[in-house]
Coordinates of C-alpha atoms in Angstrom, one line a residue:
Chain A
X1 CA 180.1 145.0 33.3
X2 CA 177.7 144.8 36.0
X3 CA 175.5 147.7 35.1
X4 CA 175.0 150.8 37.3
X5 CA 176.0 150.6 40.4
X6 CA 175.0 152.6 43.6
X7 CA 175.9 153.0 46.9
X8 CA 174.3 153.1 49.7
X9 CA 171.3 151.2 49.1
X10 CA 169.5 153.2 52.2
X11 CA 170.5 155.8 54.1
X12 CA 168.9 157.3 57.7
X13 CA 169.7 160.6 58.6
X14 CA 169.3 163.0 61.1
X15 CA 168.3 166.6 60.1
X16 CA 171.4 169.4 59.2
X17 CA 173.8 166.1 58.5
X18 CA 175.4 166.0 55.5
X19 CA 174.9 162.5 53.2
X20 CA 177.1 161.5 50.0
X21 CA 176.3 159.2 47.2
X22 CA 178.1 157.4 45.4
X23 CA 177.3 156.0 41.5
X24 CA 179.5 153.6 39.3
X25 CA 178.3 154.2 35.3
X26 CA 178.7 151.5 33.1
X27 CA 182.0 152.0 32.4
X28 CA 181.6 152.4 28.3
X29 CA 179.2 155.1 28.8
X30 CA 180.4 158.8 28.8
X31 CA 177.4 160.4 30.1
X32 CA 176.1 160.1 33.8
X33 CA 172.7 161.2 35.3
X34 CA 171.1 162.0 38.7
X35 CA 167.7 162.0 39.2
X36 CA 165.3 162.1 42.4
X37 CA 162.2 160.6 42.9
X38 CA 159.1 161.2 45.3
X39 CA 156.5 157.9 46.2
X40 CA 153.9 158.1 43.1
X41 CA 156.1 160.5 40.7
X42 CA 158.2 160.4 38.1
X43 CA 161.9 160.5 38.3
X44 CA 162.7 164.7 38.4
X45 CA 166.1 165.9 36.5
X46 CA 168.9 166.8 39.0
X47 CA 172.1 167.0 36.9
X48 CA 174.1 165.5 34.5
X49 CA 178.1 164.6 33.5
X50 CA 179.4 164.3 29.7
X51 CA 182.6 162.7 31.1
X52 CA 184.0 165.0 34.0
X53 CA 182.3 167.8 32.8
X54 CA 178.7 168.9 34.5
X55 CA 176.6 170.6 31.7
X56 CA 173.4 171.4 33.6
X57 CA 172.1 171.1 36.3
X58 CA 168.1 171.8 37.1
X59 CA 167.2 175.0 39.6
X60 CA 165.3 172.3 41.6
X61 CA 169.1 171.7 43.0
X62 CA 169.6 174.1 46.1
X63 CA 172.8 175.4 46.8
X64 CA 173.2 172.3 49.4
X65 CA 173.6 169.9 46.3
X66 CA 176.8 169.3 44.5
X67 CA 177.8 166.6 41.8
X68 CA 181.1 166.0 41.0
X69 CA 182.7 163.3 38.6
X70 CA 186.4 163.9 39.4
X71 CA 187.9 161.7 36.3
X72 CA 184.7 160.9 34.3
X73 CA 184.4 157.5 35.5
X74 CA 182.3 157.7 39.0
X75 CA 180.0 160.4 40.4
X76 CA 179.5 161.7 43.8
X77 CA 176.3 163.6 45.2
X78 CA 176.3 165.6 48.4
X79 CA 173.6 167.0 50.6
X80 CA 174.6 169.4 53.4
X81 CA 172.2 170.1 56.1
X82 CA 170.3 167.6 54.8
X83 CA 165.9 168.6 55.6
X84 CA 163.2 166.2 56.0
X85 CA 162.3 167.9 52.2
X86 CA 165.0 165.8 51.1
X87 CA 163.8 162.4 51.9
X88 CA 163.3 160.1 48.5
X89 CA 164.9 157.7 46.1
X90 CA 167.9 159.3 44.0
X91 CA 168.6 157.5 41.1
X92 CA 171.8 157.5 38.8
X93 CA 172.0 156.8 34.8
X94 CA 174.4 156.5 32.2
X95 CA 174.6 156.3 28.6
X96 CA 176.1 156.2 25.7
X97 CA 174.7 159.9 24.4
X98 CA 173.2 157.9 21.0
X99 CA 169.8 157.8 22.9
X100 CA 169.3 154.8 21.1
X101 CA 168.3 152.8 24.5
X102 CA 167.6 156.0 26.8
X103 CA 169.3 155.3 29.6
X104 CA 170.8 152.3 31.9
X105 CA 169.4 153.2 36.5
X106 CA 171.1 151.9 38.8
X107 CA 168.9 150.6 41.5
X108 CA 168.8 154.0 43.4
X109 CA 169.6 155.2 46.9
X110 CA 166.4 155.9 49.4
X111 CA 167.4 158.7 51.8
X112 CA 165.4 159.2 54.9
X113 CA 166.0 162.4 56.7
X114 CA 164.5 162.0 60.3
Chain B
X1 CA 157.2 174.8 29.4
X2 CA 158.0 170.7 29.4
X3 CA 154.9 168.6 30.2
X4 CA 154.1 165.0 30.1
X5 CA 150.9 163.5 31.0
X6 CA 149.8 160.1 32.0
X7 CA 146.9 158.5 34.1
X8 CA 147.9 158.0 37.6
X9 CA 146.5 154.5 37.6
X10 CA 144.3 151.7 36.1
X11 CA 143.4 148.3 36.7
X12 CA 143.2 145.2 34.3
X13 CA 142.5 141.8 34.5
X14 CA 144.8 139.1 34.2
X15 CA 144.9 138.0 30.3
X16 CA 143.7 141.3 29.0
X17 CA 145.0 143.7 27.2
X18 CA 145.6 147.1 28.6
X19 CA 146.1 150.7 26.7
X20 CA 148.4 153.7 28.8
X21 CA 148.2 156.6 27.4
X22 CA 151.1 159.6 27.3
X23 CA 151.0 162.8 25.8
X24 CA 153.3 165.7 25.9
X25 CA 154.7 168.7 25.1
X26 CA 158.8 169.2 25.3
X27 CA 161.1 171.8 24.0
X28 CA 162.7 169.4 21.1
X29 CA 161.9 165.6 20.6
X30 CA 164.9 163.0 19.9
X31 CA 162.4 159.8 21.2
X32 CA 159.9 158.8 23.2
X33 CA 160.7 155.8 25.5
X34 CA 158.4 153.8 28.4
X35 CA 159.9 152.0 31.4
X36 CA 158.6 149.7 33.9
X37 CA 158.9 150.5 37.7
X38 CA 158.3 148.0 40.2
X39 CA 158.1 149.0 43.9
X40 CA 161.4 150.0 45.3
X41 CA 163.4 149.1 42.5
X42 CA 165.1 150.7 39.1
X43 CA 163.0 151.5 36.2
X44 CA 163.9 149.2 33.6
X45 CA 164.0 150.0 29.5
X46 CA 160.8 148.9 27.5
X47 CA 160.4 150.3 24.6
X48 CA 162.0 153.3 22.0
X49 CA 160.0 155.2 19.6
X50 CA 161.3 158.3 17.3
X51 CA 159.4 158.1 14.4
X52 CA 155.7 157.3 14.2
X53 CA 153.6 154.0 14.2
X54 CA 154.0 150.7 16.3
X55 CA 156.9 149.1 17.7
X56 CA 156.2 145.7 18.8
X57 CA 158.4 143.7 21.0
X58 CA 156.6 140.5 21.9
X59 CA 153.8 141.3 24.7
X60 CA 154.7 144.7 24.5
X61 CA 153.8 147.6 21.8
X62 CA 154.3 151.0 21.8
X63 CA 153.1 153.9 19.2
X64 CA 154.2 157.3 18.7
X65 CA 152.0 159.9 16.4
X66 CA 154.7 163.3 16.5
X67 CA 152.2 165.2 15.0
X68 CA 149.7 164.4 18.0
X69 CA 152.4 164.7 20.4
X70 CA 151.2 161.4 22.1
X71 CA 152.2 157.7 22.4
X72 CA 150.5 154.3 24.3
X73 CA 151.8 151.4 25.5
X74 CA 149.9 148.4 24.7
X75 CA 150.7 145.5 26.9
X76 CA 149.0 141.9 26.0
X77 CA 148.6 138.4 27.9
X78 CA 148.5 140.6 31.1
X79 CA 150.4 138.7 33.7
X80 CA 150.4 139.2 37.8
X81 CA 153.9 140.3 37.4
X82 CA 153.3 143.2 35.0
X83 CA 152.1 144.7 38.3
X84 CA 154.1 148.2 38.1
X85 CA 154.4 151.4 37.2
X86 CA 155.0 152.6 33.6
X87 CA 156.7 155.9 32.9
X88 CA 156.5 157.8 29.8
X89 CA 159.7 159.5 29.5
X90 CA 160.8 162.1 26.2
X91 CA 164.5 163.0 25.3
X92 CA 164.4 166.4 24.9
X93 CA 166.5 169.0 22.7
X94 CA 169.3 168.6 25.3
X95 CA 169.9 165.2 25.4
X96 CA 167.8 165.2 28.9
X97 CA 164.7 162.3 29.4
X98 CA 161.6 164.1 30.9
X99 CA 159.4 161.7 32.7
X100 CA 155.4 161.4 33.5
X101 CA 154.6 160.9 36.4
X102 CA 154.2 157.4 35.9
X103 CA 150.9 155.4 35.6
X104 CA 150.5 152.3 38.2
X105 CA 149.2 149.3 36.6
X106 CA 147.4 147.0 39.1
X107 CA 146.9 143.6 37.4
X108 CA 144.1 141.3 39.1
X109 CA 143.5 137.6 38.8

């Protein structure tokens, strides 16, 4: 296993498009987060997956955000009408759920809404 | 509320030792963990705490006091490459990690 996997790297957008993610766990790992981070903060909750099921997801997620994970393997994030608000890097995670080793990023996907 | 606190930066020389400091307040505490961020790229793992006193993982330490709500990360032998940011990040009641803001550690010759 390869570790986390994300796709795309980068992604340029004009305003009001629509942009999907896409994020491959570590395949032994039942649990799947999204984060987003801002230049100089800390990576801010999104949602998360305990296999296909989504069990929370923050209020910082507008009603233009949806997470799915179809068959508890891989997740996809959407942005509709994407705003300039939404530029930043969006990270995924997975674990195991022992919290032993927090979690496993993948490398992130930087969205730039022009 | 959930709050974590760290410096926003600091600056060491190369060969020193440096202390970065985290407290915080969480609803529930299953662990205490720091990462390292380098520009651009994925946090990494560095350390787990979840009861208190010193971890120590060759160049790296980290302590957790519960009681005080508050951990540091020690890091020894600075080197160039330790250049990054460090995030403090607590797994809450929920299962969630709640992160700092991060603190970014410039490391000079």
């Amino acid at each position: 296993d390869t570790g986390v996997s994300q796709d795309p790297r980068h992604k340029i957008t004009k305003r009001g498009q629509n942009v999907t993610f896409r994020c491959d766990p570590i395949s032994e790992h039942n649990r799947l987060y999204w984060y987003r981070q801002t230049l100089g903060q800390g990576p801010e909750f999104l949602t998360y997956f305990q296999n296909e099921a989504q069990l929370e997801k923050s209020r910082l997620l507008s009603d233009r955000f949806s997470a799915e994970r179809p068959k508890g393997s891989f997740s996809t994030l959407e942005i509709q009408r994407t705003e300039q608000g939404d530029s930043a890097m969006y990270l995924c995670a997975s674990s195991d759920g022992t919290g032993d080793y927090g979690y496993t990023f993948g490398s992130g996907t930087r969205l730039t809404v022009v | 509320g959930q709050n974590i606190d760290q410096p926003t930066e600091m600056t060491a020389t190369e060969g020193a030792i440096v202390q970065i400091n985290c407290t915080y307040q969480t609803s529930g505490f299953n662990g205490l963990f720091w990462y390292q961020q380098h520009a651009g790229e994925a946090p990494t793992f560095l350390s787990y705490n979840v009861l208190d006193g010193l971890e120590e993982k060759g160049r790296f330490s980290s302590f957790l006091s519960r009681s005080k709500g508050y951990s540091y990360l020690l890091l020894k032998e600075l080197q160039m490459k330790d250049s990054a940011s460090y995030l403090c990040a607590v797994l809450n009641q929920g299962g969630k990690l709640i992160f700092g803001q991060g603190t970014e550690l410039s490391v000079k010759p």
